[in-house]
Amino acid sequence: GESVGLHLPTLSVQEGDNSIINCAYSNSASDYFIWYKQESGKGPQFIIDIRSNMDKRQGQRVTVLLNKTVKHLSLQIAATQPGDSAVYFCAENNRDDKIIFGKGTRLHILP
Amino acid sequence: NAGVTQTPKFRVLKTGQSMTLLCAQDMNHEYMYWYRQDPGMGLRLIHYSVGEGTTAKGEVPDGYNVSRLKKQNFLLGLESAAPSQTSVYFCASSDTGGQIYGYTFGSGTRLTVV
């Protein structure tokens, strides 16, 4: 069946370094991908999205890369800050009215 | 503009009790969703609605019922709560079925069934 998974459940990064969170997806029909950030005690929050006709999209301090050949998605966070500590989810939509979420990666910032 | 509001924020139930979780959105969104989030399981879809008066089953619908009598509200009911329903419940909404900017989520309801 369809699945959206993450390579690492926990990622520890030094403050000020760049963070890279990876995600693998299995449904080649998916054409829209989203990254969410969930802070402790809060609901998931939209960070950035990308469509399948693109391979890179940049936001403020964040970049999403899409490699359709190997069905891989990544989120890069530049100059990681303490406020970036959270669980990050990738999600996919395959022209359906439902989004499929991955299990999440916890980003831990080291002082 | 409040976005998606969930009530209550916390609740403790005894096994066999019933309750209703309320989700309200003020963005005039057509689509609304109920998810549960358990440690290590990510977000799992319980039920969803593609418009007023419609409901559909998601991945884990058993033990839950929903109603969408008004466009802005989506209610999740537990008729006879079980300890396995201890979870954090999130409501979400979208005007495009998640195909533009994904979903807007509420802040969650933490439910404990003892």
mmCIF file of C-alpha atoms in Angstrom:
data_model
loop_
_atom_site.group_PDB
_atom_site.id
_atom_site.type_symbol
_atom_site.label_atom_id
_atom_site.label_comp_id
_atom_site.label_asym_id
_atom_site.label_seq_id
_atom_site.Cartn_x
_atom_site.Cartn_y
_atom_site.Cartn_z
ATOM 1 C CA GLY A 1 0.000 0.000 0.000
ATOM 2 C CA GLU A 2 0.912 3.653 0.004
ATOM 3 C CA SER A 3 3.305 4.815 2.663
ATOM 4 C CA VAL A 4 5.240 7.877 3.576
ATOM 5 C CA GLY A 5 8.186 7.122 5.788
ATOM 6 C CA LEU A 6 11.178 8.818 7.319
ATOM 7 C CA HIS A 7 14.733 7.523 7.473
ATOM 8 C CA LEU A 8 15.479 8.677 11.046
ATOM 9 C CA PRO A 9 13.088 9.014 13.955
ATOM 10 C CA THR A 10 15.381 11.449 15.862
ATOM 11 C CA LEU A 11 17.911 13.970 14.590
ATOM 12 C CA SER A 12 20.246 15.964 16.854
ATOM 13 C CA VAL A 13 21.843 19.081 15.397
ATOM 14 C CA GLN A 14 24.155 21.722 16.839
ATOM 15 C CA GLU A 15 22.615 25.163 17.086
ATOM 16 C CA GLY A 16 23.674 27.216 14.079
ATOM 17 C CA ASP A 17 24.288 24.191 11.853
ATOM 18 C CA ASN A 18 22.046 23.177 8.973
ATOM 19 C CA SER A 19 19.496 20.404 9.471
ATOM 20 C CA ILE A 20 18.415 17.913 6.832
ATOM 21 C CA ILE A 21 15.350 15.780 7.409
ATOM 22 C CA ASN A 22 14.631 13.032 4.900
ATOM 23 C CA CYS A 23 11.489 11.319 3.738
ATOM 24 C CA ALA A 24 10.744 8.460 1.347
ATOM 25 C CA TYR A 25 7.445 7.999 -0.412
ATOM 26 C CA SER A 26 6.198 5.002 -2.341
ATOM 27 C CA ASN A 27 3.294 6.269 -4.452
ATOM 28 C CA SER A 28 4.582 7.505 -7.788
ATOM 29 C CA ALA A 29 1.134 9.037 -8.468
ATOM 30 C CA SER A 30 1.561 11.555 -5.640
ATOM 31 C CA ASP A 31 1.922 15.032 -7.080
ATOM 32 C CA TYR A 32 1.926 17.285 -4.056
ATOM 33 C CA PHE A 33 4.134 17.141 -0.963
ATOM 34 C CA ILE A 34 4.054 19.076 2.273
ATOM 35 C CA TRP A 35 6.260 19.481 5.310
ATOM 36 C CA TYR A 36 4.676 20.143 8.689
ATOM 37 C CA LYS A 37 6.220 21.205 11.993
ATOM 38 C CA GLN A 38 4.643 20.119 15.265
ATOM 39 C CA GLU A 39 5.797 21.704 18.500
ATOM 40 C CA SER A 40 5.073 20.061 21.823
ATOM 41 C CA GLY A 41 1.412 20.361 22.794
ATOM 42 C CA LYS A 42 0.388 21.951 19.497
ATOM 43 C CA GLY A 43 -1.139 20.874 16.225
ATOM 44 C CA PRO A 44 0.938 20.391 13.058
ATOM 45 C CA GLN A 45 1.772 23.626 11.263
ATOM 46 C CA PHE A 46 2.379 24.016 7.520
ATOM 47 C CA ILE A 47 5.998 24.881 6.682
ATOM 48 C CA ILE A 48 6.470 24.499 2.946
ATOM 49 C CA ASP A 49 5.098 22.530 0.028
ATOM 50 C CA ILE A 50 6.243 21.404 -3.399
ATOM 51 C CA ARG A 51 4.531 20.014 -6.465
ATOM 52 C CA SER A 52 5.828 17.145 -8.553
ATOM 53 C CA ASN A 53 6.698 19.444 -11.478
ATOM 54 C CA MET A 54 9.390 21.069 -9.327
ATOM 55 C CA ASP A 55 12.553 19.682 -7.749
ATOM 56 C CA LYS A 56 13.342 22.504 -5.346
ATOM 57 C CA ARG A 57 11.461 25.181 -3.465
ATOM 58 C CA GLN A 58 12.796 27.701 -0.995
ATOM 59 C CA GLY A 59 11.166 29.526 1.870
ATOM 60 C CA GLN A 60 12.499 31.528 4.762
ATOM 61 C CA ARG A 61 15.440 29.432 6.079
ATOM 62 C CA VAL A 62 13.841 26.268 4.692
ATOM 63 C CA THR A 63 14.304 24.440 1.412
ATOM 64 C CA VAL A 64 12.453 21.372 0.178
ATOM 65 C CA LEU A 65 14.045 19.093 -2.383
ATOM 66 C CA LEU A 66 12.144 16.507 -4.378
ATOM 67 C CA ASN A 67 13.790 13.629 -6.228
ATOM 68 C CA LYS A 68 11.078 11.807 -8.139
ATOM 69 C CA THR A 69 13.487 9.260 -9.578
ATOM 70 C CA VAL A 70 14.135 7.720 -6.158
ATOM 71 C CA LYS A 71 10.904 8.964 -4.539
ATOM 72 C CA HIS A 72 12.739 11.026 -1.957
ATOM 73 C CA LEU A 73 11.866 14.275 -0.245
ATOM 74 C CA SER A 74 14.032 16.327 2.091
ATOM 75 C CA LEU A 75 13.651 19.408 4.254
ATOM 76 C CA GLN A 76 16.680 21.567 4.842
ATOM 77 C CA ILE A 77 16.679 24.096 7.665
ATOM 78 C CA ALA A 78 19.460 26.671 7.547
ATOM 79 C CA ALA A 79 21.198 27.954 10.706
ATOM 80 C CA THR A 80 19.112 25.834 13.054
ATOM 81 C CA GLN A 81 17.760 27.677 16.081
ATOM 82 C CA PRO A 82 16.338 26.453 19.422
ATOM 83 C CA GLY A 83 12.861 27.343 18.159
ATOM 84 C CA ASP A 84 13.258 24.732 15.438
ATOM 85 C CA SER A 85 12.995 21.939 17.998
ATOM 86 C CA ALA A 86 9.907 19.998 17.008
ATOM 87 C CA VAL A 87 8.657 16.919 15.211
ATOM 88 C CA TYR A 88 8.659 17.299 11.440
ATOM 89 C CA PHE A 89 6.245 15.366 9.241
ATOM 90 C CA CYS A 90 6.309 14.914 5.523
ATOM 91 C CA ALA A 91 2.985 14.320 3.807
ATOM 92 C CA GLU A 92 1.796 13.506 0.307
ATOM 93 C CA ASN A 93 -1.353 13.998 -1.718
ATOM 94 C CA ASN A 94 -2.093 11.999 -4.859
ATOM 95 C CA ARG A 95 -4.909 14.114 -6.336
ATOM 96 C CA ASP A 96 -7.166 12.766 -3.617
ATOM 97 C CA ASP A 97 -9.005 14.737 -0.961
ATOM 98 C CA LYS A 98 -6.851 13.179 1.772
ATOM 99 C CA ILE A 99 -3.246 13.693 2.762
ATOM 100 C CA ILE A 100 -1.079 10.776 3.882
ATOM 101 C CA PHE A 101 1.308 11.610 6.721
ATOM 102 C CA GLY A 102 4.618 10.053 7.620
ATOM 103 C CA LYS A 103 5.421 9.071 11.195
ATOM 104 C CA GLY A 104 7.620 12.084 11.893
ATOM 105 C CA THR A 105 11.214 12.949 12.813
ATOM 106 C CA ARG A 106 12.068 14.660 16.070
ATOM 107 C CA LEU A 107 14.627 17.438 15.647
ATOM 108 C CA HIS A 108 16.672 18.084 18.769
ATOM 109 C CA ILE A 109 18.865 21.189 18.939
ATOM 110 C CA LEU A 110 22.123 20.928 20.859
ATOM 111 C CA PRO A 111 23.381 24.124 22.560
ATOM 112 C CA ASN B 1 -9.738 34.871 12.614
ATOM 113 C CA ALA B 2 -9.532 31.896 14.995
ATOM 114 C CA GLY B 3 -8.836 29.193 12.355
ATOM 115 C CA VAL B 4 -9.668 25.723 13.714
ATOM 116 C CA THR B 5 -10.876 25.499 17.299
ATOM 117 C CA GLN B 6 -11.212 22.249 19.218
ATOM 118 C CA THR B 7 -13.091 21.753 22.462
ATOM 119 C CA PRO B 8 -12.398 20.463 25.019
ATOM 120 C CA LYS B 9 -8.596 20.578 25.239
ATOM 121 C CA PHE B 10 -8.374 17.820 27.844
ATOM 122 C CA ARG B 11 -10.769 15.139 29.021
ATOM 123 C CA VAL B 12 -10.644 12.036 31.202
ATOM 124 C CA LEU B 13 -13.340 9.419 30.619
ATOM 125 C CA LYS B 14 -14.181 6.183 32.314
ATOM 126 C CA THR B 15 -14.477 3.070 30.177
ATOM 127 C CA GLY B 16 -17.952 2.882 28.670
ATOM 128 C CA GLN B 17 -18.716 6.599 28.931
ATOM 129 C CA SER B 18 -19.603 8.633 25.888
ATOM 130 C CA MET B 19 -18.497 12.046 24.747
ATOM 131 C CA THR B 20 -18.422 14.382 21.779
ATOM 132 C CA LEU B 21 -15.436 16.357 20.567
ATOM 133 C CA LEU B 22 -16.260 19.576 18.764
ATOM 134 C CA CYS B 23 -14.301 21.101 15.915
ATOM 135 C CA ALA B 24 -15.202 24.538 14.561
ATOM 136 C CA GLN B 25 -13.568 26.419 11.686
ATOM 137 C CA ASP B 26 -14.216 29.977 10.556
ATOM 138 C CA MET B 27 -12.468 29.814 7.167
ATOM 139 C CA ASN B 28 -15.479 28.564 5.193
ATOM 140 C CA HIS B 29 -13.590 25.384 4.334
ATOM 141 C CA GLU B 30 -15.456 22.541 2.634
ATOM 142 C CA TYR B 31 -13.253 19.705 3.864
ATOM 143 C CA MET B 32 -12.834 18.688 7.483
ATOM 144 C CA TYR B 33 -10.933 15.799 9.041
ATOM 145 C CA TRP B 34 -10.481 14.023 12.365
ATOM 146 C CA TYR B 35 -7.124 12.403 13.149
ATOM 147 C CA ARG B 36 -5.743 10.614 16.147
ATOM 148 C CA GLN B 37 -2.086 10.773 17.067
ATOM 149 C CA ASP B 38 -0.409 8.071 19.103
ATOM 150 C CA PRO B 39 3.316 7.765 19.954
ATOM 151 C CA GLY B 40 5.220 6.228 17.052
ATOM 152 C CA MET B 41 2.078 5.979 14.908
ATOM 153 C CA GLY B 42 1.959 9.396 13.335
ATOM 154 C CA LEU B 43 -1.406 10.855 12.335
ATOM 155 C CA ARG B 44 -4.142 8.382 11.448
ATOM 156 C CA LEU B 45 -7.351 9.483 9.764
ATOM 157 C CA ILE B 46 -10.543 8.541 11.612
ATOM 158 C CA HIS B 47 -13.312 10.158 9.556
ATOM 159 C CA TYR B 48 -13.565 13.051 7.180
ATOM 160 C CA SER B 49 -16.122 15.208 5.400
ATOM 161 C CA VAL B 50 -16.032 16.761 1.929
ATOM 162 C CA GLY B 51 -18.894 19.161 2.617
ATOM 163 C CA GLU B 52 -21.881 19.937 4.800
ATOM 164 C CA GLY B 53 -24.011 16.857 5.387
ATOM 165 C CA THR B 54 -21.345 14.391 4.181
ATOM 166 C CA THR B 55 -19.075 12.034 6.101
ATOM 167 C CA ALA B 56 -16.706 9.245 5.109
ATOM 168 C CA LYS B 57 -14.571 6.661 6.882
ATOM 169 C CA GLY B 58 -10.850 6.994 7.144
ATOM 170 C CA GLU B 59 -8.167 4.548 8.174
ATOM 171 C CA VAL B 60 -9.328 3.855 11.765
ATOM 172 C CA PRO B 61 -13.104 4.568 12.006
ATOM 173 C CA ASP B 62 -14.183 1.809 14.400
ATOM 174 C CA GLY B 63 -15.587 3.055 17.718
ATOM 175 C CA TYR B 64 -16.197 6.583 16.406
ATOM 176 C CA ASN B 65 -19.052 8.412 14.740
ATOM 177 C CA VAL B 66 -19.125 11.854 13.154
ATOM 178 C CA SER B 67 -21.612 14.451 11.999
ATOM 179 C CA ARG B 68 -21.354 17.558 9.823
ATOM 180 C CA LEU B 69 -24.726 19.253 10.164
ATOM 181 C CA LYS B 70 -23.234 22.711 9.662
ATOM 182 C CA LYS B 71 -20.394 23.583 7.332
ATOM 183 C CA GLN B 72 -18.309 25.142 10.072
ATOM 184 C CA ASN B 73 -18.630 22.294 12.597
ATOM 185 C CA PHE B 74 -17.432 18.693 12.586
ATOM 186 C CA LEU B 75 -18.288 16.558 15.613
ATOM 187 C CA LEU B 76 -16.517 13.370 16.647
ATOM 188 C CA GLY B 77 -18.417 11.039 18.971
ATOM 189 C CA LEU B 78 -17.306 8.159 21.121
ATOM 190 C CA GLU B 79 -20.343 6.124 22.118
ATOM 191 C CA SER B 80 -18.635 3.762 24.550
ATOM 192 C CA ALA B 81 -15.076 4.811 25.297
ATOM 193 C CA ALA B 82 -12.329 2.190 25.574
ATOM 194 C CA PRO B 83 -8.762 2.540 26.915
ATOM 195 C CA SER B 84 -7.501 1.972 23.336
ATOM 196 C CA GLN B 85 -9.058 5.322 22.452
ATOM 197 C CA THR B 86 -6.670 7.159 24.744
ATOM 198 C CA SER B 87 -4.952 9.493 22.305
ATOM 199 C CA VAL B 88 -4.531 13.050 21.131
ATOM 200 C CA TYR B 89 -7.211 13.989 18.626
ATOM 201 C CA PHE B 90 -6.673 16.615 15.953
ATOM 202 C CA CYS B 91 -9.188 18.253 13.714
ATOM 203 C CA ALA B 92 -8.128 19.796 10.415
ATOM 204 C CA SER B 93 -9.789 21.659 7.583
ATOM 205 C CA SER B 94 -9.037 22.595 3.992
ATOM 206 C CA ASP B 95 -10.738 24.403 1.131
ATOM 207 C CA THR B 96 -9.059 22.216 -1.496
ATOM 208 C CA GLY B 97 -8.934 18.733 0.032
ATOM 209 C CA GLY B 98 -5.340 19.392 1.023
ATOM 210 C CA GLN B 99 -4.148 20.069 -2.524
ATOM 211 C CA ILE B 100 -3.090 23.674 -1.844
ATOM 212 C CA TYR B 101 -1.302 24.541 1.410
ATOM 213 C CA GLY B 102 -2.331 21.237 2.940
ATOM 214 C CA TYR B 103 -4.562 21.376 5.993
ATOM 215 C CA THR B 104 -5.053 23.831 8.857
ATOM 216 C CA PHE B 105 -4.979 21.972 12.169
ATOM 217 C CA GLY B 106 -6.516 22.673 15.539
ATOM 218 C CA SER B 107 -4.477 22.507 18.720
ATOM 219 C CA GLY B 108 -5.762 19.079 19.724
ATOM 220 C CA THR B 109 -7.785 17.328 22.416
ATOM 221 C CA ARG B 110 -5.930 15.054 24.810
ATOM 222 C CA LEU B 111 -8.279 12.232 25.812
ATOM 223 C CA THR B 112 -7.531 9.665 28.484
ATOM 224 C CA VAL B 113 -9.831 6.691 28.996
ATOM 225 C CA VAL B 114 -9.381 4.908 32.318
#
